[in-house]
Tab-separated table of N, CA, C and O in Angstrom:
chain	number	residue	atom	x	y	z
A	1	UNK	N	109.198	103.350	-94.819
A	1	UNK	CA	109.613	104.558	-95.514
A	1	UNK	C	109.737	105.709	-94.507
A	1	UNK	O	108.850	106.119	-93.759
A	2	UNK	N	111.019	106.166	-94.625
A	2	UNK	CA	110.940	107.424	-93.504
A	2	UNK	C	110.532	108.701	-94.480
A	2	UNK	O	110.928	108.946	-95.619
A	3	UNK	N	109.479	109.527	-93.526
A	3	UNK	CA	109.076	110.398	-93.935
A	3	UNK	C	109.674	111.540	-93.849
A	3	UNK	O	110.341	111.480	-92.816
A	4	UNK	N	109.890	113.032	-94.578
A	4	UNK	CA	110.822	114.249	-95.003
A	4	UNK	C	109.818	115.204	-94.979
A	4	UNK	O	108.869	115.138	-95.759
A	5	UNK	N	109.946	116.152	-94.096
A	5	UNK	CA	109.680	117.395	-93.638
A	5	UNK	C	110.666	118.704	-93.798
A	5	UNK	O	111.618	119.002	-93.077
A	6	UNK	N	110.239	119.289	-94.771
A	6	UNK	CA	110.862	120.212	-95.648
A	6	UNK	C	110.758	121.964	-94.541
A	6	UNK	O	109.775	122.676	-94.336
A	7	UNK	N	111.675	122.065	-94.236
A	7	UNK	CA	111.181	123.665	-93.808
A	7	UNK	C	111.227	124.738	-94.374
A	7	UNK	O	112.310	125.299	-94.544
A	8	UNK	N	109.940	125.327	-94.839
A	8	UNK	CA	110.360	126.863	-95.337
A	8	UNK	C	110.600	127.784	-94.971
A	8	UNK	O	110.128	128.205	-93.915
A	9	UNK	N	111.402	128.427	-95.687
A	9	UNK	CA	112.660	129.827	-95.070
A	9	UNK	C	111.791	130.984	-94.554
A	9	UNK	O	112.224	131.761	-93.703
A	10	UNK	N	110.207	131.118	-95.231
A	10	UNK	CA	109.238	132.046	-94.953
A	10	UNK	C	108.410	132.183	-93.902
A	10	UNK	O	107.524	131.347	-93.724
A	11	UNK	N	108.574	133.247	-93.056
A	11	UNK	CA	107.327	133.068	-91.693
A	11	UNK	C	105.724	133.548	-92.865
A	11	UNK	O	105.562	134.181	-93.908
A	12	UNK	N	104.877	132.811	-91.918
A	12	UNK	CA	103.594	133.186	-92.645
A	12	UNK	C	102.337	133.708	-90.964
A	12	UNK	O	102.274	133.635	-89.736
A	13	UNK	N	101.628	134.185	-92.142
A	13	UNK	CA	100.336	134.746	-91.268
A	13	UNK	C	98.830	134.501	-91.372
A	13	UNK	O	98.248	135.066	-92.298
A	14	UNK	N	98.124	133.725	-90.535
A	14	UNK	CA	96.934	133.726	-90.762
A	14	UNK	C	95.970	134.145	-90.120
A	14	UNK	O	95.876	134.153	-88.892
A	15	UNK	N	94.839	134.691	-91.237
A	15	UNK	CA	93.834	135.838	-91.180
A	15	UNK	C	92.316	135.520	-91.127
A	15	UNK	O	91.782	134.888	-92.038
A	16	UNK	N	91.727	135.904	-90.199
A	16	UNK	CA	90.436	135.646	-90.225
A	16	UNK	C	89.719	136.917	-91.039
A	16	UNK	O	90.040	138.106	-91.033
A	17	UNK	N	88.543	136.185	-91.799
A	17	UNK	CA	87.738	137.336	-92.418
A	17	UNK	C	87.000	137.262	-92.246
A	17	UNK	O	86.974	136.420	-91.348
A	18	UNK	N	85.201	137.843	-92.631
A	18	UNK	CA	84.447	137.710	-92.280
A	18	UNK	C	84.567	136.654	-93.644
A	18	UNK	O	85.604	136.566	-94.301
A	19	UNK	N	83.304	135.865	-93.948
A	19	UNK	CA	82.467	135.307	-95.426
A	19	UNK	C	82.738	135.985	-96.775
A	19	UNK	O	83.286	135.430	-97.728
A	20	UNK	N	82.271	137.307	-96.746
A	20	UNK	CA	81.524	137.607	-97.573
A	20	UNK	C	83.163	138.808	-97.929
A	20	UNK	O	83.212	139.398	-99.009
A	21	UNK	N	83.960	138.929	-97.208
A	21	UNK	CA	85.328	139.543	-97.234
A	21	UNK	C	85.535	139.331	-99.184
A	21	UNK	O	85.401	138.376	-99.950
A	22	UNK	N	85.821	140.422	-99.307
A	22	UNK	CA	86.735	139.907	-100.798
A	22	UNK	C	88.144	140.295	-100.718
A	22	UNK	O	88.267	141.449	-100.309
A	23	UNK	N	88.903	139.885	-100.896
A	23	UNK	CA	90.419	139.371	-100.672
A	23	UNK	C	91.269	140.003	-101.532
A	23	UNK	O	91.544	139.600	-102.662
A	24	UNK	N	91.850	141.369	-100.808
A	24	UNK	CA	92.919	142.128	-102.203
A	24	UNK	C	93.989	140.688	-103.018
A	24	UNK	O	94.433	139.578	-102.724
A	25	UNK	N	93.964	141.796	-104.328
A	25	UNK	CA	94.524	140.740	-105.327
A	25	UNK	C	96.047	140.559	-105.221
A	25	UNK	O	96.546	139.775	-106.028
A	26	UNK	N	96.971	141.258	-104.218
A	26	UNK	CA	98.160	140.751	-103.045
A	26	UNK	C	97.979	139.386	-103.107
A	26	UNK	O	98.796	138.907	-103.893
A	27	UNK	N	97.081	138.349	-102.494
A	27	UNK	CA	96.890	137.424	-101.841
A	27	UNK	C	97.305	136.557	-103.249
A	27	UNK	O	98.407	136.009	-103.252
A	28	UNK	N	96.579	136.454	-104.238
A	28	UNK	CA	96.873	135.649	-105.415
A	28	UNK	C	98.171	135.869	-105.994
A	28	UNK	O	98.371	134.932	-106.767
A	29	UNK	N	99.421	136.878	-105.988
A	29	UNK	CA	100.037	136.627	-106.504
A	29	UNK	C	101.521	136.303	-105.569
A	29	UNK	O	102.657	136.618	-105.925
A	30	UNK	N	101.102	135.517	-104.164
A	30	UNK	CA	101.839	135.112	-103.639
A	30	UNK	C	102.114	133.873	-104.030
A	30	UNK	O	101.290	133.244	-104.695
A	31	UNK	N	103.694	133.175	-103.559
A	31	UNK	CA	104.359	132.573	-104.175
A	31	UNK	C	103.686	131.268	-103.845
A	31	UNK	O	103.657	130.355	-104.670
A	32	UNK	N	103.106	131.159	-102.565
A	32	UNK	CA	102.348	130.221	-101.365
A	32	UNK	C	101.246	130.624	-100.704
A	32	UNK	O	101.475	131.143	-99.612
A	33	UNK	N	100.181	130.546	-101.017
A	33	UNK	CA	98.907	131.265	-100.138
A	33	UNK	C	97.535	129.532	-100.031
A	33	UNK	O	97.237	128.558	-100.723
A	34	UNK	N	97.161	130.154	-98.691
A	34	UNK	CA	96.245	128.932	-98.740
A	34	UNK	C	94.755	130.141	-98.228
A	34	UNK	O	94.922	131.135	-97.520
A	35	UNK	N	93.828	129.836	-98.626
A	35	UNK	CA	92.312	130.062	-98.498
A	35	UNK	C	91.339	128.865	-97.752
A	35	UNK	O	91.819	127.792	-98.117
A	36	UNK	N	90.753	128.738	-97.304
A	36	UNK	CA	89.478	128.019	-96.439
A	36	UNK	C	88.392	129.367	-96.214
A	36	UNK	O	88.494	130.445	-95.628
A	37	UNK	N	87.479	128.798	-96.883
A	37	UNK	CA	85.975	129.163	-96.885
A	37	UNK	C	84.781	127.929	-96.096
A	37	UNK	O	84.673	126.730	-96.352
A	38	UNK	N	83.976	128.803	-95.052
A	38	UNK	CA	83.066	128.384	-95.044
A	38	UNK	C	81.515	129.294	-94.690
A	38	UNK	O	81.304	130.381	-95.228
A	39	UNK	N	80.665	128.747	-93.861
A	39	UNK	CA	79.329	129.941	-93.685
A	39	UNK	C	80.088	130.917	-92.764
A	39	UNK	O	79.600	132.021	-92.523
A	40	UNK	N	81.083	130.596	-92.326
A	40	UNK	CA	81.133	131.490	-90.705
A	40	UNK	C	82.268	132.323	-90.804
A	40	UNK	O	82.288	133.447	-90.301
A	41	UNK	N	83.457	131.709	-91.585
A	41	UNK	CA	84.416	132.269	-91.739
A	41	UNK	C	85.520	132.739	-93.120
A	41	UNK	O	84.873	132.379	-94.103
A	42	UNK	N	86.511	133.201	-93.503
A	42	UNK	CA	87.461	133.141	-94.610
A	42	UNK	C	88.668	132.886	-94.165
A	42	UNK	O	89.193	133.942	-93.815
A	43	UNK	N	89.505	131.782	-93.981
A	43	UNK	CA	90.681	131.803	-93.616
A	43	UNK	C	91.628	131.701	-94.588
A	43	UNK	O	91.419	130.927	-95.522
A	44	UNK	N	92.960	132.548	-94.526
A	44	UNK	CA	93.700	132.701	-95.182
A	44	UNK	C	95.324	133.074	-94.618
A	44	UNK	O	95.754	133.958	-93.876
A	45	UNK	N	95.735	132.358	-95.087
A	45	UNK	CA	97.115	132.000	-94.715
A	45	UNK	C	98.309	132.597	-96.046
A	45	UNK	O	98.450	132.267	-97.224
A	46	UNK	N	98.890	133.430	-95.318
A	46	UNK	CA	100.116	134.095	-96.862
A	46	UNK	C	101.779	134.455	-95.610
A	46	UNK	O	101.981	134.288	-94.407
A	47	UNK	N	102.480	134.911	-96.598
A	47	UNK	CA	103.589	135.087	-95.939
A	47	UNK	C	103.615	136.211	-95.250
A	47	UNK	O	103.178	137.222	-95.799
A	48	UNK	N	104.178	136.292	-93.778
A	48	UNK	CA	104.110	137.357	-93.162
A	48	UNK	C	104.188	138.793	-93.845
A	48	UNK	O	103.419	139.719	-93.587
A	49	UNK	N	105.132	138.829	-94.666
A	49	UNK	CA	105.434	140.289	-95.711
A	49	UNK	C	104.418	141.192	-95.900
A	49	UNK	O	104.480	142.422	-95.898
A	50	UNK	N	103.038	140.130	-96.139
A	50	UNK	CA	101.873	140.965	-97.060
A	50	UNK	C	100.975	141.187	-95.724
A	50	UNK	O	100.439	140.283	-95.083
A	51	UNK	N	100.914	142.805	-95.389
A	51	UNK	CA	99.886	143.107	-94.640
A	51	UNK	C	98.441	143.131	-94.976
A	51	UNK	O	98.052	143.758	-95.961
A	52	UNK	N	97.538	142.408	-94.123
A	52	UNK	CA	96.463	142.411	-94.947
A	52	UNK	C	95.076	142.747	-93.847
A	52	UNK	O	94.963	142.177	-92.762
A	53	UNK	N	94.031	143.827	-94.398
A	53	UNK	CA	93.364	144.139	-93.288
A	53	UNK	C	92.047	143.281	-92.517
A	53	UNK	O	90.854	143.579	-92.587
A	54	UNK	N	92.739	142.001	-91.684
A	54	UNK	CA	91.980	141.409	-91.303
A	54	UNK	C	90.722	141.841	-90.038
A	54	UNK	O	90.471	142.922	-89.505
A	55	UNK	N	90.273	140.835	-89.915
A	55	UNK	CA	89.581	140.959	-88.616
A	55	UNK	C	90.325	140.416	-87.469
A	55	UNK	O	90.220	141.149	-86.485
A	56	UNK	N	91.209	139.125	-87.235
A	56	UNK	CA	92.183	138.575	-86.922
A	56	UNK	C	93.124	138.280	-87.426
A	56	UNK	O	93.076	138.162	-88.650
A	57	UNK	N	94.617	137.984	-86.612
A	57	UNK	CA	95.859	137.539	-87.284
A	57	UNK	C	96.504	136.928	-86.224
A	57	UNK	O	96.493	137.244	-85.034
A	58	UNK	N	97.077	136.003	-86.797
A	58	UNK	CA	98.380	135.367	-85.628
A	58	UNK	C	99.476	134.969	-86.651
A	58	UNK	O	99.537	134.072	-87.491
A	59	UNK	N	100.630	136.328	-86.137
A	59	UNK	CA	101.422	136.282	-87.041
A	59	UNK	C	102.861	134.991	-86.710
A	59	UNK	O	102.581	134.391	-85.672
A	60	UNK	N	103.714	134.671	-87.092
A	60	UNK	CA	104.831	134.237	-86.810
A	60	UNK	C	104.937	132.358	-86.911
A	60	UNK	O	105.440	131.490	-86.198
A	61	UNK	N	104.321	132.369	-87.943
A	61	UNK	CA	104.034	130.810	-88.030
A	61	UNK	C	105.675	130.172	-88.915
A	61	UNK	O	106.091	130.988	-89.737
A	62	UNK	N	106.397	129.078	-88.807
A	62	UNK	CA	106.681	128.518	-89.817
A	62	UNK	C	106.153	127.452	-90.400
A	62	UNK	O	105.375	126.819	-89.686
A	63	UNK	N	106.373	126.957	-91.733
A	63	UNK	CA	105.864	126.086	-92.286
A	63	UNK	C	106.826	124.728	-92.603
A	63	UNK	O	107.778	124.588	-93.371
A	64	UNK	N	106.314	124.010	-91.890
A	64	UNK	CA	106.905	122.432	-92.586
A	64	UNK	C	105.974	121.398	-93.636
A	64	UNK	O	104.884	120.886	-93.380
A	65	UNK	N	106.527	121.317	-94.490
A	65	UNK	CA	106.321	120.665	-95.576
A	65	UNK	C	106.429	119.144	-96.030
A	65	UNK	O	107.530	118.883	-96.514
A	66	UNK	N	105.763	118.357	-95.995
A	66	UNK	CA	105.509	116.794	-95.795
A	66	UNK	C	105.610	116.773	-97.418
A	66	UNK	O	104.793	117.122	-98.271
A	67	UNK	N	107.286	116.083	-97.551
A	67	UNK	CA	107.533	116.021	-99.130
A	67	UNK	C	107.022	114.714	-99.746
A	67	UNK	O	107.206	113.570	-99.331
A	68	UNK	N	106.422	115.075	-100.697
A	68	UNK	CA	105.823	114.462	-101.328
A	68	UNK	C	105.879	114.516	-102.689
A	68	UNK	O	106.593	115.339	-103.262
A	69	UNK	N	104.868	113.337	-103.550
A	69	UNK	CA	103.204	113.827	-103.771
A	69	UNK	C	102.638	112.729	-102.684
A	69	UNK	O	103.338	111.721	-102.783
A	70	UNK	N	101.846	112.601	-101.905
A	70	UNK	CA	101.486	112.070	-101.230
A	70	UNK	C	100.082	110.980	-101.753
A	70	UNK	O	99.010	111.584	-101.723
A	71	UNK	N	99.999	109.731	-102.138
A	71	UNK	CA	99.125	109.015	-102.355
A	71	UNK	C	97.828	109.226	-101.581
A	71	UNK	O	98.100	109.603	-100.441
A	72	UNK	N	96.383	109.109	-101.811
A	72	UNK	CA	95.404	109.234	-101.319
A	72	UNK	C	95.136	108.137	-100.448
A	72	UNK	O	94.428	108.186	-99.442
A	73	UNK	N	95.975	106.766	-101.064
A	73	UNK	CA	96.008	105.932	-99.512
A	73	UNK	C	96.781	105.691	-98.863
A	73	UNK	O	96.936	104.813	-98.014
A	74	UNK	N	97.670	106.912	-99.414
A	74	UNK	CA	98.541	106.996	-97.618
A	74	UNK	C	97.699	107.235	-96.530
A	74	UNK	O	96.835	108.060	-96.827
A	75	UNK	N	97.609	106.752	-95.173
A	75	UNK	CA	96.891	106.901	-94.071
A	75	UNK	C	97.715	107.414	-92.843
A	75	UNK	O	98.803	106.948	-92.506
A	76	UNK	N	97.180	108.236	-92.340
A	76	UNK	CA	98.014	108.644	-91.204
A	76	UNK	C	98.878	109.725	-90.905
A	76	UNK	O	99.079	110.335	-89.854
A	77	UNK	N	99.422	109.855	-92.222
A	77	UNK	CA	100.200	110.778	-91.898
A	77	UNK	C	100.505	112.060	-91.061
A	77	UNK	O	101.507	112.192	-90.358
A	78	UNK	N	99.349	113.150	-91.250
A	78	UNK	CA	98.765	113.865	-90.538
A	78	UNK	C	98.736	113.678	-88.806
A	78	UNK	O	99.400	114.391	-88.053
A	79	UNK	N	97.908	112.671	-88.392
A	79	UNK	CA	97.951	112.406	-87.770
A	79	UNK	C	99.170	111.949	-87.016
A	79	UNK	O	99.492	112.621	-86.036
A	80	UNK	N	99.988	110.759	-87.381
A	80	UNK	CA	101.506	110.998	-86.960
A	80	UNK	C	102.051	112.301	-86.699
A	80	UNK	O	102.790	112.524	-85.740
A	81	UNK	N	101.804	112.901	-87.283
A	81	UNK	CA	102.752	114.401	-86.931
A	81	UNK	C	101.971	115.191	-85.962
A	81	UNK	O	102.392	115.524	-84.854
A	82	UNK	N	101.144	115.391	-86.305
A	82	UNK	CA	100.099	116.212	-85.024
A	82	UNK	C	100.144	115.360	-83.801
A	82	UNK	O	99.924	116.073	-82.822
A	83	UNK	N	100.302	114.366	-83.538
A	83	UNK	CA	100.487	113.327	-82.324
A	83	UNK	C	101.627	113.645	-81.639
A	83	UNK	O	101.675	114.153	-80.518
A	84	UNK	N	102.921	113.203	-82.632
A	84	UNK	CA	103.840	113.488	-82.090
A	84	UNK	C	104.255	114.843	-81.461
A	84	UNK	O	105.060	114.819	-80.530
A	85	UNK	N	103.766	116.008	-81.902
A	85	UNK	CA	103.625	117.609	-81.836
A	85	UNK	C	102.806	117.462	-79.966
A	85	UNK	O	103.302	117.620	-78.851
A	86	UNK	N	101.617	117.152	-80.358
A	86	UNK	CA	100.430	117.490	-79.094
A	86	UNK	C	101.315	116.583	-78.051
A	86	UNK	O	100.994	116.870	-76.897
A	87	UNK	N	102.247	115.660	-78.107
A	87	UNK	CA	102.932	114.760	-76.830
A	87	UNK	C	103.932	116.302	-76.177
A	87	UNK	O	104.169	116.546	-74.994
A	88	UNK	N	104.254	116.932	-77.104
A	88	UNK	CA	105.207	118.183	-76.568
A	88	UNK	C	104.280	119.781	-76.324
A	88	UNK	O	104.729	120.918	-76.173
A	89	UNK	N	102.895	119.301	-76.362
A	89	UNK	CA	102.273	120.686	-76.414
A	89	UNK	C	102.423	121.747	-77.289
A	89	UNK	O	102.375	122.949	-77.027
A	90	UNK	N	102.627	121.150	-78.445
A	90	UNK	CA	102.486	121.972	-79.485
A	90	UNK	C	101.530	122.011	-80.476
A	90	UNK	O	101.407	121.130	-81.327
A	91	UNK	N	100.527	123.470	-80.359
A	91	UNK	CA	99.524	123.168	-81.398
A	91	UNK	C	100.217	123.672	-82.921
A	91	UNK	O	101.190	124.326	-83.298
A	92	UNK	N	99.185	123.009	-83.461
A	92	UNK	CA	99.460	123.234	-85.204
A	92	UNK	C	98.093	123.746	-85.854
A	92	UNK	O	96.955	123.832	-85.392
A	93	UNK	N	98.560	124.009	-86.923
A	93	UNK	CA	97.393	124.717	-87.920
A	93	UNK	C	98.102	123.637	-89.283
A	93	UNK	O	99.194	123.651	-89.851
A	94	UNK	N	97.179	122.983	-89.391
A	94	UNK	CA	97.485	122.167	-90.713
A	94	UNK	C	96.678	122.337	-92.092
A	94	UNK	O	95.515	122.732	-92.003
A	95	UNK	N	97.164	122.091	-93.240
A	95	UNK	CA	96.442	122.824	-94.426
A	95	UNK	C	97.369	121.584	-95.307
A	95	UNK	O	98.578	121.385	-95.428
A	96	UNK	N	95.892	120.750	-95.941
A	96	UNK	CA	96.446	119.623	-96.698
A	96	UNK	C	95.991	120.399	-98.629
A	96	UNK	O	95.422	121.455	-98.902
A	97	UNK	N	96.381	119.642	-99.284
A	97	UNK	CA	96.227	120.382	-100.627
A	97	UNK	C	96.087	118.521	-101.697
A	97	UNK	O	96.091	117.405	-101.179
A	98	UNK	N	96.046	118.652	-102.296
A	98	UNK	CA	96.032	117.738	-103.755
A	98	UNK	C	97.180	116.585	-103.654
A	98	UNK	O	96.950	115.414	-103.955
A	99	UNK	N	98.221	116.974	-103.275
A	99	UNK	CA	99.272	116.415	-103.072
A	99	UNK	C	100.143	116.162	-102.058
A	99	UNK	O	101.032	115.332	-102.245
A	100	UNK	N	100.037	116.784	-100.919
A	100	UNK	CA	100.899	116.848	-99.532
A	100	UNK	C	100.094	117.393	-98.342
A	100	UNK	O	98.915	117.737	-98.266
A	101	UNK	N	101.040	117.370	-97.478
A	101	UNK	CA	100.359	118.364	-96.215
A	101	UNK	C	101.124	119.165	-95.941
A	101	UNK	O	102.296	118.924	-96.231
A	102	UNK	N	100.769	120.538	-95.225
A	102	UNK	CA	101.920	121.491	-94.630
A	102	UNK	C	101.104	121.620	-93.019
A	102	UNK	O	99.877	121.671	-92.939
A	103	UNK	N	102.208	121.669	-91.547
A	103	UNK	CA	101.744	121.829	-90.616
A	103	UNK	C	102.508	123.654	-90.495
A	103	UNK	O	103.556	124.258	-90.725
A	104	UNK	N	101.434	123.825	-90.093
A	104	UNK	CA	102.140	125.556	-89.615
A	104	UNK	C	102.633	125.432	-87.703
A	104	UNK	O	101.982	124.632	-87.032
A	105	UNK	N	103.510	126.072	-87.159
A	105	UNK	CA	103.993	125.822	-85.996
A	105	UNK	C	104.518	127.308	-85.549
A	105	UNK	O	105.526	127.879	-85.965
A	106	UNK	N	103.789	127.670	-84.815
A	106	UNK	CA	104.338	128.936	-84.052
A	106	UNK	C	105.892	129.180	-83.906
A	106	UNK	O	106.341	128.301	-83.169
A	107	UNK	N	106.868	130.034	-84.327
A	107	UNK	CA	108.434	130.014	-85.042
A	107	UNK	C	108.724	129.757	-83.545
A	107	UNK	O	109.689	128.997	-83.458
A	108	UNK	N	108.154	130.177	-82.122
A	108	UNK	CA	108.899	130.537	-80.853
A	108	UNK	C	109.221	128.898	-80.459
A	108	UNK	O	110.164	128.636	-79.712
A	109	UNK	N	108.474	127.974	-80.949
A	109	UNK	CA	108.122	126.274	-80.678
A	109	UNK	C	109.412	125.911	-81.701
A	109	UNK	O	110.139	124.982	-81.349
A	110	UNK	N	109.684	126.541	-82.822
A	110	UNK	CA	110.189	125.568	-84.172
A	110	UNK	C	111.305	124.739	-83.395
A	110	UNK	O	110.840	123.599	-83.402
A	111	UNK	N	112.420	124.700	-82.787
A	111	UNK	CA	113.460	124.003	-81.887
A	111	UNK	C	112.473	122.933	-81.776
A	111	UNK	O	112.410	122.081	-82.662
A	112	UNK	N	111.597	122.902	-80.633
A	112	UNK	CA	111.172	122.003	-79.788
A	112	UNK	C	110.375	120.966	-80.667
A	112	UNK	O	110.316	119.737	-80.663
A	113	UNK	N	109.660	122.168	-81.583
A	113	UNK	CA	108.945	120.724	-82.733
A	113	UNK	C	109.749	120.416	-83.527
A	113	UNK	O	109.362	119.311	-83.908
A	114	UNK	N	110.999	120.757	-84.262
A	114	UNK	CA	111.961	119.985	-84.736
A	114	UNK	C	112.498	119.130	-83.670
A	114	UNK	O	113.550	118.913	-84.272
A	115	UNK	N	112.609	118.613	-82.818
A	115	UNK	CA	113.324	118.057	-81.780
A	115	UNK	C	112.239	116.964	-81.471
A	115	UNK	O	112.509	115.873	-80.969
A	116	UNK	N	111.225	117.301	-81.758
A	116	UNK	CA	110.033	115.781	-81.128
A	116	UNK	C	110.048	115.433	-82.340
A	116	UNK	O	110.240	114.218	-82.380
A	117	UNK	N	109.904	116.046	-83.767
A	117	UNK	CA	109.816	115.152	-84.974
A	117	UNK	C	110.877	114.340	-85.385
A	117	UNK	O	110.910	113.262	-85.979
A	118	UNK	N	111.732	115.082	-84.943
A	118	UNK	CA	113.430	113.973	-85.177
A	118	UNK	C	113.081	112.620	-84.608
A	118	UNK	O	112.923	111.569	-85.229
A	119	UNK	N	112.985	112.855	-83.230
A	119	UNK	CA	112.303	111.803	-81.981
A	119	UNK	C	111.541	110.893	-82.469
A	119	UNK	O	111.851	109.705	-82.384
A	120	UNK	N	110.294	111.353	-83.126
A	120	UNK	CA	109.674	110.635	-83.727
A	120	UNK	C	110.343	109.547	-85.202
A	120	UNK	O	109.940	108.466	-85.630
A	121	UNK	N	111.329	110.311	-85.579
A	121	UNK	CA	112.108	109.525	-87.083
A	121	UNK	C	111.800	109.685	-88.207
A	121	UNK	O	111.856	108.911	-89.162
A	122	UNK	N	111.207	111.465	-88.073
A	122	UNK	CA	111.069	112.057	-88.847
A	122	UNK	C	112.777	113.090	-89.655
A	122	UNK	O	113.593	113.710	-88.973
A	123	UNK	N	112.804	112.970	-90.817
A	123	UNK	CA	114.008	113.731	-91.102
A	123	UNK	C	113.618	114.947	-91.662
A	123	UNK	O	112.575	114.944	-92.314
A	124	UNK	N	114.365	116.187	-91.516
A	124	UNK	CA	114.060	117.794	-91.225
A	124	UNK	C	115.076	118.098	-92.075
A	124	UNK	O	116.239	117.766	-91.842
A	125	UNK	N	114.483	119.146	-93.753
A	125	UNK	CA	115.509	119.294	-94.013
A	125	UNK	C	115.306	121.032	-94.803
A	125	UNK	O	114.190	121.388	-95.180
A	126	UNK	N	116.431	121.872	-94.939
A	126	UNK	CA	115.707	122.664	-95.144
A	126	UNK	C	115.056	122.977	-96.528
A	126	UNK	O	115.492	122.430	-97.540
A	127	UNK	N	114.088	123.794	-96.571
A	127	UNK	CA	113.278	123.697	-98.277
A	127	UNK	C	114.162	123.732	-99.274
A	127	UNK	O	115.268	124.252	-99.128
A	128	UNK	N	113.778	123.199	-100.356
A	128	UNK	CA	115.123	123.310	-101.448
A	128	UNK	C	114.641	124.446	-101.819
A	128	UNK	O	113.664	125.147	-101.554
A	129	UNK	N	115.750	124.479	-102.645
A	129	UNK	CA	115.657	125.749	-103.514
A	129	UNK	C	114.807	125.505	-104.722
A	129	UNK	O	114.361	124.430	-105.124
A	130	UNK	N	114.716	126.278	-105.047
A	130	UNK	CA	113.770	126.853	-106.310
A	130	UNK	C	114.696	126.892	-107.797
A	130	UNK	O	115.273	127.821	-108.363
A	131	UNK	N	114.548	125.448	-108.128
A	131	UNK	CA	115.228	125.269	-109.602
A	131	UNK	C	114.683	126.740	-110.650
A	131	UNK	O	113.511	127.115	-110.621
A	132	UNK	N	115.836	127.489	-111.595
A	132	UNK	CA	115.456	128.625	-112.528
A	132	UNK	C	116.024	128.024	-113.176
A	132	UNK	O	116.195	128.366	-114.346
């Protein structure tokens, strides 16, 4: 099965907080937002648009999208892609959910990591649209 990597049209940004940070209500009514909590940190990932007053940021990410729903025994996947990425020196920020994975990729790289995932026999396509 060849696997489909969806790109979205949106640059995004992710934010370090402290823990105990509470998170303007901006963040929830984005279209795409991801959160990670733990003792040490709050990470949060939204679309570049929404300024938000972190402690850190590294702005200019795009997002590729591993189309799916992705089975729980699918194996590997992740890994395939981050492999193929780290052979070209490209780091990622990955954020898996219920159903898929998304790798985030610094926009200045996006060429070069579209170009090793092709390589790899991965197909790149851009995000669909949004059925109304």
């Amino acid at each position: 099965m060849r696997m489909t990597l969806a790109v979205h049209p949106e640059l995004y940004t992710i934010h370090s907080f402290s823990p105990e940070a509470v998170l303007p209500s901006d963040v929830f009514t984005q279209e795409m937002f991801f959160i990670g909590k733990t003792r040490e940190e709050l990470s949060v990932v939204v679309p570049s648009h929404l300024t938000l007053d972190s402690l850190e940021c590294e702005s200019n990410w795009i997002c590729l999208e591993v189309l799916g729903p992705l089975g729980f025994s699918m194996t590997g996947i992740l890994s395939r892609i981050s492999g193929a990425l780290a052979e070209v020196q490209i780091s990622i920020f990955a954020i898996s959910t219920f159903d898929t994975d998304y790798i985030l990729v610094k926009k200045d790289k996006q060429s070069q990591a579209l170009t090793a995932l092709k390589k790899s026999g991965y197909q790149i396509i851009e995000y669909p649209e949004r059925r109304t």
